[in-house]
Amino acid sequence: MNKYPYNAVHYSSTGFILLKSQPAGNLVCETYKSTALPTLQRECGVFFDATCDAPLISLRFSAPLLIPKSMYQAPATQYLRLQNEVSDSDEVFENEVDDYVAVFAVPFSKTLPLRTTLANPQFRHCAVNLYRYLAQYNSPCHNKLLVNFDGDKMGFILIKKDKLFLINELSFTEPSDALYYVLNILQQNDAKRAESEVLVCGLTPEMKKINQLLSQYLPNVVTAGKELKLNITDLKGQKVDISTCLQLIEI
């Protein structure tokens, strides 16, 4: 985790999360369900110190496209155009993830206000931070599957024997959908249940039911991030579960 000062924003289609470190070493986090950019700009101005510089901006609007580094050639836009996933009104980003370059696009209408509000923002797909967490997570199992919930979206990151196998995202409507997707991903990637640890994080109203279902059918289900032992509270001093803001933690 970066030393003080550390400031980060997670922005997705369901709202935003603000995180900052304090001189004492603790972290303060606030979650907002609003997706309105004026609200985000206003709250950033209140939440962060006026001298806040180079904050991490964690973005999640679609899963990134992974290009092997050995095959990658700039510009990143060309790969998204092949997938019909980019337009002239989008800003394209590239982040390194293991042996891949993660390429994704976000509308300028969402990134430009953040550039005008915060000094030198560093844009990154939320899956990059989550992958970094999963890669350093010490598991007794051969396979590690991180499942991150954001409203009715669930993202997947699968590492098999220390190699990245998958980054993807799907929509779900029922807890049983989440269970089906997890079981299907493990099966399709030849990851046996007994040899796989499933780490769950994020925010969704169905989280409790989903955890219960996963634990019924899988032997190794844990809440992601709890072993980091970070002191995170909201502005009122109430404890915040690290699993709800893990995509903002710099590993």
Backbone as JSON, one array per atom type, in Angstrom:
{
  "sequence": "MNKYPYNAVHYSSTGFILLKSQPAGNLVCETYKSTALPTLQRECGVFFDATCDAPLISLRFSAPLLIPKSMYQAPATQYLRLQNEVSDSDEVFENEVDDYVAVFAVPFSKTLPLRTTLANPQFRHCAVNLYRYLAQYNSPCHNKLLVNFDGDKMGFILIKKDKLFLINELSFTEPSDALYYVLNILQQNDAKRAESEVLVCGLTPEMKKINQLLSQYLPNVVTAGKELKLNITDLKGQKVDISTCLQLIEI",
  "N": [[0.85, -1.2, 0.0], [0.56, 2.19, -0.85], [2.38, 4.86, 0.74], [1.38, 7.59, 2.89], [0.76, 10.75, 1.22], [-2.24, 9.18, -0.06], [-4.58, 8.91, -2.57], [-7.64, 7.98, -4.07], [-10.07, 7.14, -6.6], [-12.9, 5.3, -7.43], [-14.81, 4.68, -10.21], [-17.8, 3.77, -11.7], [-20.52, 2.25, -13.57], [-22.45, 2.17, -11.66], [-22.03, 3.97, -9.66], [-19.78, 5.73, -7.42], [-16.68, 5.48, -5.53], [-14.77, 6.92, -2.99], [-11.49, 7.21, -1.7], [-9.04, 7.82, 0.76], [-5.86, 8.3, 2.35], [-4.71, 8.8, 5.72], [-2.56, 10.82, 7.88], [-2.05, 9.31, 10.16], [-2.03, 6.76, 9.28], [-4.33, 5.31, 8.8], [-7.21, 4.66, 6.65], [-9.72, 6.47, 4.87], [-12.94, 6.05, 3.62], [-15.62, 6.51, 1.33], [-18.77, 5.7, -0.07], [-20.81, 6.21, -2.9], [-23.94, 6.16, -4.48], [-24.76, 7.61, -6.62], [-24.37, 8.36, -10.11], [-23.91, 10.69, -11.33], [-21.87, 13.07, -12.84], [-21.49, 15.8, -11.99], [-22.07, 15.49, -9.26], [-20.03, 13.73, -8.48], [-17.78, 15.36, -9.0], [-18.25, 17.46, -7.18], [-18.21, 16.11, -4.69], [-15.62, 15.09, -4.69], [-14.19, 17.45, -4.48], [-14.83, 18.19, -1.88], [-14.06, 15.99, -0.34], [-11.32, 15.33, -0.85], [-8.04, 16.7, -0.15], [-7.01, 20.03, -0.97], [-4.54, 20.04, -2.18], [-4.32, 17.62, -3.38], [-2.77, 15.37, -5.49], [-2.08, 13.53, -8.47], [-4.01, 11.32, -8.18], [-5.25, 7.93, -8.02], [-7.38, 6.72, -10.5], [-9.78, 4.48, -10.67], [-11.42, 2.61, -13.02], [-14.49, 1.23, -14.21], [-16.34, 0.13, -16.67], [-16.64, -1.68, -18.65], [-15.33, -4.96, -19.36], [-11.76, -5.27, -19.75], [-9.89, -5.64, -22.84], [-7.61, -8.18, -23.45], [-4.36, -8.23, -24.65], [-1.66, -10.13, -25.73], [1.62, -9.27, -24.66], [3.73, -9.85, -26.36], [2.61, -9.67, -28.84], [1.56, -7.2, -29.05], [1.05, -4.02, -30.55], [1.24, -0.56, -30.73], [-1.21, 1.8, -32.09], [-3.4, 1.45, -29.2], [-6.04, 1.7, -29.86], [-6.63, 0.4, -32.25], [-7.1, -2.29, -31.71], [-9.48, -2.3, -30.24], [-11.19, -1.27, -32.14], [-11.4, -3.38, -33.91], [-13.04, -5.0, -32.47], [-15.31, -3.56, -32.43], [-15.68, -1.82, -30.28], [-15.14, 0.8, -29.66], [-15.36, 4.35, -30.11], [-15.17, 7.61, -31.72], [-15.7, 9.3, -29.68], [-14.61, 8.29, -27.42], [-12.12, 7.74, -24.86], [-9.12, 6.01, -24.94], [-7.41, 3.53, -23.1], [-4.45, 1.87, -21.87], [-3.21, -0.69, -19.9], [-0.7, -2.52, -18.17], [-0.85, -5.95, -17.5], [0.34, -8.64, -16.03], [1.5, -10.85, -18.45], [0.24, -9.45, -20.41], [-1.33, -6.73, -22.24], [-3.79, -4.7, -21.1], [-6.53, -3.37, -22.64], [-8.85, -0.77, -22.91], [-11.83, 1.28, -23.26], [-13.29, 4.43, -22.44], [-15.93, 6.78, -22.34], [-15.2, 10.15, -23.34], [-16.77, 12.02, -22.09], [-16.94, 11.15, -19.52], [-14.34, 10.93, -18.54], [-13.07, 13.42, -18.97], [-14.23, 15.4, -17.17], [-13.14, 14.45, -14.77], [-10.45, 14.87, -15.19], [-10.39, 17.63, -15.18], [-11.11, 18.17, -12.63], [-9.38, 16.89, -10.82], [-5.88, 16.86, -10.1], [-3.49, 15.71, -12.35], [-4.56, 12.97, -12.76], [-4.33, 9.38, -12.54], [-5.25, 7.0, -14.65], [-6.77, 3.8, -14.53], [-7.83, 0.47, -15.19], [-10.14, -1.17, -13.08], [-9.77, -3.88, -12.82], [-7.05, -4.26, -12.99], [-5.84, -3.5, -10.53], [-7.19, -5.34, -8.93], [-6.25, -7.72, -10.01], [-3.53, -7.51, -9.32], [-3.73, -7.7, -6.57], [-4.77, -10.34, -6.35], [-2.7, -11.82, -7.5], [-0.64, -11.63, -5.63], [-1.77, -12.83, -3.48], [-1.63, -15.33, -1.08], [-2.34, -18.51, -1.56], [-3.42, -21.82, -0.67], [-4.28, -23.35, -2.71], [-4.14, -24.55, -6.15], [-5.39, -22.98, -8.03], [-6.74, -19.69, -8.36], [-9.61, -17.8, -8.13], [-10.96, -14.72, -8.49], [-13.88, -12.98, -7.73], [-15.63, -10.18, -8.44], [-18.12, -7.98, -7.47], [-20.35, -5.55, -8.76], [-22.99, -3.88, -8.42], [-25.29, -5.14, -10.66], [-23.4, -6.45, -12.1], [-20.74, -8.76, -12.55], [-17.36, -9.36, -12.19], [-14.62, -11.4, -13.32], [-11.54, -12.87, -12.42], [-9.15, -15.11, -13.2], [-6.52, -17.06, -12.05], [-4.28, -19.54, -12.79], [-2.04, -21.76, -11.46], [-0.19, -19.68, -11.01], [-0.37, -18.19, -13.36], [-2.05, -15.84, -15.4], [-5.25, -16.46, -16.55], [-7.78, -15.55, -17.27], [-9.78, -12.65, -17.67], [-12.84, -11.29, -17.27], [-16.28, -10.18, -17.67], [-19.67, -10.33, -16.59], [-23.27, -10.02, -16.66], [-25.75, -10.38, -14.09], [-28.83, -11.59, -12.65], [-29.97, -13.03, -10.6], [-28.94, -14.61, -7.51], [-28.42, -17.3, -8.06], [-27.59, -17.19, -10.7], [-25.05, -16.1, -10.45], [-23.73, -18.18, -9.1], [-23.91, -20.19, -11.06], [-22.32, -19.08, -13.13], [-19.78, -18.97, -11.91], [-19.25, -21.71, -11.39], [-19.31, -22.63, -14.01], [-17.19, -21.24, -15.24], [-14.98, -22.27, -13.85], [-15.16, -24.95, -14.65], [-14.93, -24.79, -17.49], [-12.34, -23.9, -17.72], [-10.87, -25.97, -16.81], [-10.43, -26.12, -14.04], [-10.43, -27.61, -11.14], [-12.85, -27.9, -8.53], [-12.03, -28.55, -5.9], [-9.41, -27.8, -6.0], [-9.37, -25.1, -6.22], [-9.52, -21.77, -5.1], [-11.97, -19.45, -4.24], [-12.34, -16.07, -4.26], [-14.19, -13.46, -2.97], [-15.5, -10.22, -3.58], [-16.53, -6.71, -3.52], [-19.62, -4.86, -4.23], [-23.0, -5.53, -3.89], [-26.55, -5.86, -3.59], [-27.23, -8.51, -3.28], [-25.19, -9.86, -2.06], [-24.88, -11.39, 0.38], [-26.57, -13.66, 0.0], [-25.38, -14.71, -2.28], [-22.81, -15.41, -1.36], [-23.53, -17.4, 0.44], [-24.6, -19.34, -1.27], [-22.4, -19.96, -2.95], [-20.67, -21.04, -1.05], [-21.99, -23.37, -0.42], [-21.57, -25.05, -2.59], [-18.91, -24.97, -3.22], [-15.68, -25.72, -1.92], [-13.76, -23.89, -1.02], [-14.21, -20.87, -0.29], [-13.75, -17.49, 0.23], [-13.73, -14.21, 1.78], [-12.44, -11.6, -0.02], [-9.46, -9.76, 0.66], [-9.55, -9.49, 3.44], [-7.39, -10.39, 4.87], [-5.51, -8.38, 4.73], [-5.64, -6.56, 6.76], [-6.17, -3.78, 7.06], [-6.97, -0.55, 8.36], [-9.89, 0.83, 7.8], [-12.26, 3.38, 7.62], [-15.45, 5.14, 7.46], [-16.53, 8.57, 6.88], [-17.86, 9.06, 9.23], [-16.6, 7.57, 11.05], [-17.24, 4.89, 11.16], [-16.52, 1.43, 10.7], [-15.29, 0.19, 7.61], [-15.78, -2.39, 5.3], [-13.09, -3.93, 3.8], [-13.37, -5.44, 1.49], [-15.23, -4.18, -0.07], [-13.99, -2.07, -1.28], [-11.7, -2.92, -2.5], [-10.65, -2.67, -5.05], [-9.41, -0.26, -5.07], [-7.16, -0.36, -3.59], [-3.76, -0.05, -3.48], [-1.41, -2.38, -4.33]],
  "CA": [[0.0, 0.0, 0.0], [1.33, 3.43, -0.91], [2.44, 5.64, 1.95], [0.67, 8.86, 2.88], [-0.69, 10.72, 0.99], [-2.75, 8.31, -1.11], [-5.96, 9.27, -2.91], [-8.14, 7.15, -5.17], [-11.48, 7.22, -6.96], [-13.43, 4.23, -8.28], [-15.99, 5.19, -10.9], [-18.41, 2.74, -12.53], [-21.88, 2.54, -14.02], [-23.38, 2.12, -10.53], [-21.71, 4.99, -8.68], [-18.35, 5.93, -7.22], [-16.12, 5.3, -4.2], [-13.62, 7.77, -2.73], [-10.61, 6.65, -0.68], [-7.84, 8.62, 1.03], [-5.11, 7.91, 3.54], [-4.52, 9.82, 6.74], [-1.2, 10.79, 8.42], [-1.92, 8.28, 11.19], [-1.91, 5.47, 8.62], [-5.63, 4.74, 8.49], [-7.83, 5.05, 5.39], [-11.1, 6.92, 4.95], [-13.62, 5.63, 2.39], [-17.04, 6.83, 1.22], [-19.41, 5.13, -1.25], [-21.93, 7.0, -3.4], [-24.69, 5.45, -5.51], [-25.0, 8.51, -7.75], [-23.45, 8.28, -11.23], [-23.87, 12.01, -11.94], [-20.53, 13.64, -12.76], [-21.44, 16.96, -11.11], [-22.0, 15.0, -7.87], [-18.68, 13.22, -8.28], [-16.87, 16.51, -8.93], [-18.49, 18.19, -5.93], [-17.77, 15.31, -3.55], [-14.15, 15.05, -4.74], [-13.71, 18.72, -3.96], [-15.03, 18.22, -0.43], [-13.42, 14.83, 0.28], [-9.87, 15.36, -0.98], [-7.33, 17.93, 0.18], [-6.83, 20.9, -2.13], [-3.24, 19.74, -2.79], [-4.37, 16.25, -3.88], [-2.1, 15.27, -6.78], [-1.88, 12.19, -9.04], [-4.83, 10.26, -7.58], [-5.59, 6.78, -8.86], [-8.78, 6.67, -10.95], [-10.12, 3.1, -11.01], [-12.59, 2.68, -13.89], [-15.14, -0.03, -14.57], [-17.54, 0.27, -17.5], [-16.68, -2.94, -19.38], [-14.1, -5.72, -19.14], [-10.72, -4.9, -20.7], [-9.45, -6.6, -23.84], [-6.24, -8.56, -23.15], [-3.5, -8.48, -25.8], [-0.33, -10.58, -25.3], [2.65, -8.26, -24.87], [4.57, -10.25, -27.48], [1.91, -9.36, -30.08], [0.98, -5.85, -28.98], [1.63, -2.89, -31.27], [0.42, 0.65, -30.6], [-2.0, 2.3, -30.97], [-4.34, 0.52, -28.58], [-7.37, 1.88, -30.47], [-6.85, -0.53, -33.36], [-7.64, -3.56, -31.21], [-10.88, -2.1, -29.87], [-11.96, -1.07, -33.38], [-11.68, -4.71, -34.45], [-14.14, -5.55, -31.67], [-16.39, -2.57, -32.47], [-15.87, -1.4, -28.89], [-14.61, 2.14, -29.46], [-15.84, 5.38, -31.03], [-14.38, 8.83, -31.67], [-16.01, 10.01, -28.44], [-14.05, 7.52, -26.31], [-10.7, 7.8, -24.54], [-8.61, 4.64, -24.88], [-6.35, 3.34, -22.12], [-3.76, 0.59, -21.87], [-2.55, -1.0, -18.63], [-0.01, -3.8, -18.2], [-1.34, -6.97, -16.57], [1.1, -9.87, -16.23], [2.09, -10.91, -19.79], [-0.73, -8.86, -21.33], [-1.71, -5.32, -22.18], [-5.24, -4.58, -20.97], [-6.98, -2.22, -23.41], [-10.27, -0.47, -22.69], [-12.25, 2.63, -23.64], [-14.29, 5.1, -21.6], [-16.33, 8.02, -23.01], [-14.56, 11.4, -22.92], [-17.7, 12.74, -21.23], [-16.74, 10.68, -18.14], [-12.96, 11.13, -18.11], [-12.67, 14.83, -19.01], [-14.54, 16.09, -15.9], [-12.19, 14.02, -13.73], [-9.18, 15.54, -15.48], [-10.5, 19.04, -14.81], [-11.37, 18.25, -11.18], [-8.24, 16.36, -10.06], [-4.58, 17.13, -10.72], [-2.69, 14.57, -12.83], [-5.14, 11.67, -12.42], [-3.74, 8.2, -13.15], [-6.39, 6.14, -14.98], [-6.47, 2.37, -14.54], [-9.0, -0.39, -15.08], [-10.19, -1.73, -11.73], [-9.29, -5.26, -12.86], [-5.6, -4.28, -12.83], [-5.57, -3.55, -9.09], [-7.7, -6.6, -8.4], [-5.31, -8.76, -10.43], [-2.32, -7.38, -8.5], [-4.05, -8.27, -5.26], [-4.92, -11.78, -6.48], [-1.4, -12.42, -7.83], [0.2, -11.74, -4.43], [-2.51, -13.54, -2.44], [-1.02, -16.63, -0.8], [-3.41, -19.51, -1.46], [-2.96, -23.22, -0.66], [-4.84, -24.01, -3.89], [-3.46, -24.34, -7.43], [-6.11, -21.98, -8.81], [-7.36, -18.59, -7.61], [-10.63, -17.09, -8.9], [-11.53, -13.57, -7.79], [-15.17, -12.55, -8.27], [-15.89, -8.83, -7.96], [-19.48, -7.57, -7.79], [-20.61, -4.11, -8.88], [-24.4, -3.82, -8.82], [-25.72, -6.38, -11.33], [-22.27, -6.93, -12.89], [-19.74, -9.51, -11.81], [-16.13, -9.53, -12.94], [-13.89, -12.61, -12.98], [-10.12, -12.95, -12.71], [-8.71, -16.47, -12.88], [-5.09, -17.36, -12.11], [-3.99, -20.97, -12.64], [-0.62, -22.05, -11.27], [0.54, -18.4, -11.09], [-0.52, -17.57, -14.67], [-3.36, -15.24, -15.66], [-6.01, -17.21, -17.56], [-9.04, -14.96, -17.68], [-10.43, -11.48, -17.1], [-14.1, -11.15, -18.0], [-17.38, -9.59, -16.9], [-21.0, -10.77, -16.99], [-24.41, -9.48, -15.91], [-26.55, -11.41, -13.43], [-30.09, -11.09, -12.08], [-30.27, -13.8, -9.4], [-27.76, -15.26, -6.91], [-28.16, -18.57, -8.74], [-26.81, -16.87, -11.9], [-23.65, -15.94, -10.03], [-23.22, -19.52, -8.83], [-23.77, -20.88, -12.35], [-21.17, -18.52, -13.85], [-18.55, -19.38, -11.24], [-19.05, -23.14, -11.65], [-19.05, -22.8, -15.44], [-15.83, -20.75, -15.52], [-14.03, -23.26, -13.34], [-15.23, -26.15, -15.49], [-14.42, -24.49, -18.83], [-10.9, -23.7, -17.66], [-10.29, -27.17, -16.21], [-10.01, -25.8, -12.68], [-11.25, -28.44, -10.25], [-13.37, -27.15, -7.37], [-11.22, -28.82, -4.71], [-8.1, -27.19, -6.2], [-9.6, -23.69, -6.55], [-10.01, -20.88, -4.05], [-12.79, -18.39, -4.8], [-12.28, -14.88, -3.41], [-15.35, -12.64, -3.31], [-15.43, -8.84, -3.12], [-17.41, -5.79, -4.24], [-20.88, -4.39, -3.66], [-24.27, -5.87, -4.53], [-27.53, -6.19, -2.56], [-27.37, -9.96, -3.16], [-23.91, -10.43, -1.65], [-25.02, -12.41, 1.42], [-27.13, -14.86, -0.61], [-24.39, -15.25, -3.2], [-21.78, -16.06, -0.55], [-24.09, -18.63, 1.0], [-24.71, -20.32, -2.36], [-21.06, -20.38, -3.35], [-20.1, -21.88, 0.02], [-22.66, -24.67, -0.45], [-21.13, -25.86, -3.72], [-17.46, -24.89, -3.38], [-15.04, -25.94, -0.61], [-12.83, -22.84, -0.63], [-14.76, -19.55, -0.59], [-13.34, -16.53, 1.26], [-13.92, -12.78, 1.49], [-11.15, -11.07, -0.47], [-8.9, -8.58, 1.29], [-9.63, -9.44, 4.91], [-6.07, -10.68, 5.46], [-4.65, -7.22, 4.64], [-5.67, -5.93, 8.09], [-6.13, -2.32, 6.95], [-7.97, 0.19, 9.14], [-10.66, 1.69, 6.89], [-13.52, 3.87, 8.18], [-16.09, 6.19, 6.68], [-16.36, 9.9, 7.48], [-18.46, 9.05, 10.56], [-15.8, 6.72, 11.93], [-17.71, 3.52, 11.13], [-15.61, 0.54, 9.99], [-15.65, -0.16, 6.24], [-15.26, -3.69, 4.87], [-12.12, -3.73, 2.74], [-13.78, -6.13, 0.27], [-16.07, -3.29, -0.87], [-13.17, -1.05, -1.96], [-10.41, -3.56, -2.77], [-10.15, -2.21, -6.34], [-8.71, 1.01, -4.87], [-5.99, -0.58, -2.75], [-2.52, -0.22, -4.26], [-0.59, -3.48, -3.83]],
  "C": [[0.88, 1.24, 0.0], [1.32, 4.16, 0.43], [1.67, 6.95, 1.77], [1.43, 9.9, 2.04], [-1.06, 9.78, -0.15], [-4.22, 8.63, -1.33], [-6.42, 8.46, -4.12], [-9.64, 7.32, -5.35], [-11.83, 5.99, -7.79], [-14.73, 4.74, -8.89], [-16.52, 4.11, -11.84], [-19.82, 3.16, -12.91], [-22.89, 2.51, -12.89], [-23.09, 3.18, -9.47], [-20.21, 5.18, -8.55], [-17.98, 5.77, -5.75], [-14.89, 6.19, -4.08], [-12.82, 7.19, -1.57], [-9.41, 7.57, -0.49], [-7.17, 8.13, 2.3], [-4.93, 9.1, 4.46], [-3.09, 9.73, 7.3], [-0.99, 9.68, 9.45], [-1.8, 6.87, 10.6], [-3.22, 4.8, 8.29], [-6.14, 5.27, 7.15], [-9.27, 5.48, 5.64], [-11.75, 6.64, 3.6], [-15.09, 6.02, 2.45], [-17.57, 6.28, -0.1], [-20.65, 5.94, -1.62], [-22.63, 6.23, -4.52], [-24.98, 6.31, -6.73], [-23.95, 8.3, -8.85], [-23.31, 9.64, -11.92], [-22.47, 12.63, -11.75], [-20.47, 14.92, -11.93], [-21.36, 16.58, -9.63], [-20.61, 14.49, -7.55], [-17.68, 14.36, -8.13], [-17.01, 17.25, -7.61], [-17.94, 17.42, -4.74], [-16.25, 15.17, -3.53], [-13.57, 16.32, -4.14], [-13.81, 18.83, -2.46], [-14.17, 17.16, 0.26], [-11.9, 14.93, 0.28], [-9.3, 16.72, -0.6], [-7.08, 18.73, -1.1], [-5.52, 20.6, -2.87], [-3.17, 18.32, -3.35], [-3.8, 16.18, -5.3], [-1.93, 13.8, -7.18], [-2.72, 11.11, -8.36], [-5.04, 9.12, -8.56], [-7.07, 6.86, -9.22], [-9.04, 5.25, -11.44], [-11.45, 3.11, -11.78], [-13.16, 1.29, -14.15], [-16.42, 0.26, -15.35], [-17.7, -0.93, -18.42], [-15.36, -3.66, -19.11], [-13.04, -5.29, -20.15], [-10.44, -6.01, -21.69], [-7.98, -6.9, -23.58], [-5.49, -8.91, -24.43], [-2.15, -8.97, -25.29], [0.73, -9.53, -25.61], [3.51, -8.57, -26.1], [3.95, -9.89, -28.83], [1.46, -7.91, -30.15], [1.78, -4.83, -29.78], [0.68, -1.7, -31.13], [-0.06, 1.08, -32.0], [-3.01, 1.28, -30.44], [-5.71, 0.55, -29.26], [-7.66, 0.82, -31.52], [-7.46, -1.85, -32.89], [-9.12, -3.43, -30.84], [-11.75, -1.88, -31.11], [-12.3, -2.41, -34.03], [-12.85, -5.36, -33.74], [-15.38, -4.66, -31.68], [-16.72, -2.04, -31.09], [-15.34, 0.0, -28.63], [-15.19, 3.08, -30.5], [-14.96, 6.61, -30.87], [-14.62, 9.63, -30.4], [-15.47, 9.31, -27.21], [-12.57, 7.86, -26.1], [-10.22, 6.38, -24.31], [-7.42, 4.57, -23.93], [-5.7, 1.98, -22.32], [-3.01, 0.44, -20.55], [-1.86, -2.36, -18.76], [-0.55, -4.72, -17.11], [-0.61, -8.27, -16.87], [1.76, -9.84, -17.61], [1.2, -10.27, -20.84], [-0.76, -7.34, -21.21], [-3.23, -5.29, -22.15], [-5.68, -3.28, -21.62], [-8.46, -2.0, -23.16], [-10.56, 0.99, -23.04], [-13.32, 3.14, -22.71], [-14.66, 6.41, -22.31], [-15.61, 9.24, -22.44], [-15.45, 12.17, -21.94], [-17.55, 12.33, -19.76], [-15.32, 10.95, -17.65], [-12.56, 12.6, -18.05], [-13.02, 15.58, -17.72], [-13.59, 15.7, -14.77], [-10.83, 14.67, -13.95], [-9.22, 17.01, -15.07], [-10.69, 19.23, -13.3], [-10.14, 17.9, -10.36], [-6.94, 16.58, -10.82], [-3.86, 15.83, -11.08], [-3.28, 13.21, -12.48], [-4.48, 10.53, -13.2], [-4.86, 7.18, -13.39], [-5.95, 4.68, -15.11], [-7.78, 1.58, -14.48], [-8.98, -1.06, -13.72], [-9.66, -3.16, -11.7], [-7.78, -5.34, -12.66], [-5.23, -4.35, -11.35], [-6.03, -4.86, -8.48], [-6.79, -7.76, -8.79], [-4.05, -8.71, -9.56], [-2.54, -7.94, -7.1], [-4.07, -9.8, -5.34], [-3.57, -12.46, -6.72], [-0.54, -12.58, -6.58], [-0.5, -12.49, -3.29], [-1.96, -14.96, -2.29], [-2.12, -17.66, -0.56], [-2.82, -20.91, -1.44], [-3.42, -23.98, -1.9], [-4.04, -23.69, -5.16], [-4.08, -23.18, -8.2], [-6.74, -20.94, -7.9], [-8.34, -17.87, -8.53], [-11.19, -15.96, -8.06], [-12.81, -13.16, -8.51], [-15.52, -11.21, -7.63], [-17.27, -8.36, -8.42], [-19.62, -6.05, -7.79], [-22.04, -3.95, -9.37], [-24.83, -5.15, -9.4], [-24.64, -6.91, -12.27], [-21.33, -7.72, -12.0], [-18.53, -9.74, -12.71], [-15.37, -10.75, -12.43], [-12.41, -12.45, -13.33], [-9.65, -14.32, -12.25], [-7.2, -16.59, -13.08], [-4.91, -18.86, -11.85], [-2.48, -21.16, -12.56], [0.23, -20.82, -11.59], [0.49, -17.74, -12.46], [-1.94, -17.04, -14.85], [-4.03, -15.99, -16.8], [-7.18, -16.41, -18.1], [-9.32, -13.67, -16.93], [-11.69, -11.25, -17.91], [-15.15, -10.52, -17.1], [-18.71, -10.06, -17.47], [-22.06, -10.07, -16.15], [-25.16, -10.64, -15.25], [-27.8, -10.78, -12.84], [-30.44, -11.78, -10.77], [-28.97, -14.37, -8.82], [-27.4, -16.58, -7.59], [-27.39, -18.35, -10.04], [-25.33, -16.77, -11.56], [-23.01, -17.3, -9.77], [-22.96, -20.26, -10.14], [-22.53, -20.39, -13.08], [-19.86, -18.98, -13.23], [-18.25, -20.85, -11.54], [-18.67, -23.38, -13.11], [-17.64, -22.36, -15.81], [-14.79, -21.73, -15.04], [-14.0, -24.5, -14.23], [-14.61, -25.91, -16.86], [-12.9, -24.35, -18.84], [-10.17, -24.84, -16.94], [-9.69, -26.88, -14.84], [-10.93, -26.56, -11.72], [-11.64, -27.66, -9.0], [-12.46, -27.32, -6.15], [-9.84, -28.16, -4.79], [-8.2, -25.69, -6.48], [-10.11, -22.93, -5.33], [-10.76, -19.73, -4.71], [-12.82, -17.22, -3.82], [-13.36, -13.91, -3.89], [-15.17, -11.22, -2.76], [-16.42, -7.99, -3.91], [-18.69, -5.47, -3.49], [-22.06, -4.83, -4.51], [-25.26, -6.2, -3.43], [-27.66, -7.69, -2.3], [-26.13, -10.64, -2.58], [-24.05, -11.56, -0.63], [-25.53, -13.72, 0.84], [-26.12, -15.52, -1.54], [-23.3, -15.99, -2.44], [-22.27, -17.39, 0.02], [-24.17, -19.73, -0.06], [-23.35, -20.85, -2.77], [-20.46, -21.34, -2.33], [-20.75, -23.26, 0.07], [-22.06, -25.61, -1.49], [-19.61, -25.86, -3.92], [-16.78, -24.98, -2.02], [-14.18, -24.79, -0.11], [-13.33, -21.47, -1.08], [-14.39, -18.61, 0.55], [-13.69, -15.11, 0.82], [-12.56, -12.18, 1.16], [-10.74, -9.85, 0.35], [-8.84, -8.59, 2.8], [-8.28, -9.67, 5.57], [-5.14, -9.47, 5.43], [-4.62, -6.4, 5.93], [-5.52, -4.4, 8.03], [-7.25, -1.69, 7.77], [-8.67, 1.18, 8.23], [-11.97, 2.07, 7.56], [-14.15, 4.85, 7.21], [-15.92, 7.52, 7.41], [-16.95, 9.99, 8.88], [-17.69, 8.17, 11.54], [-16.24, 5.27, 11.98], [-16.78, 2.66, 10.26], [-16.16, 0.18, 8.62], [-15.0, -1.49, 5.88], [-14.34, -3.49, 3.68], [-12.55, -4.38, 1.42], [-14.64, -5.25, -0.63], [-15.27, -2.24, -1.63], [-11.8, -1.61, -2.33], [-9.81, -3.08, -4.08], [-9.4, -0.89, -6.26], [-7.43, 0.86, -4.06], [-4.77, -0.86, -3.62], [-1.65, -1.29, -3.61], [0.84, -3.31, -4.33]]
}
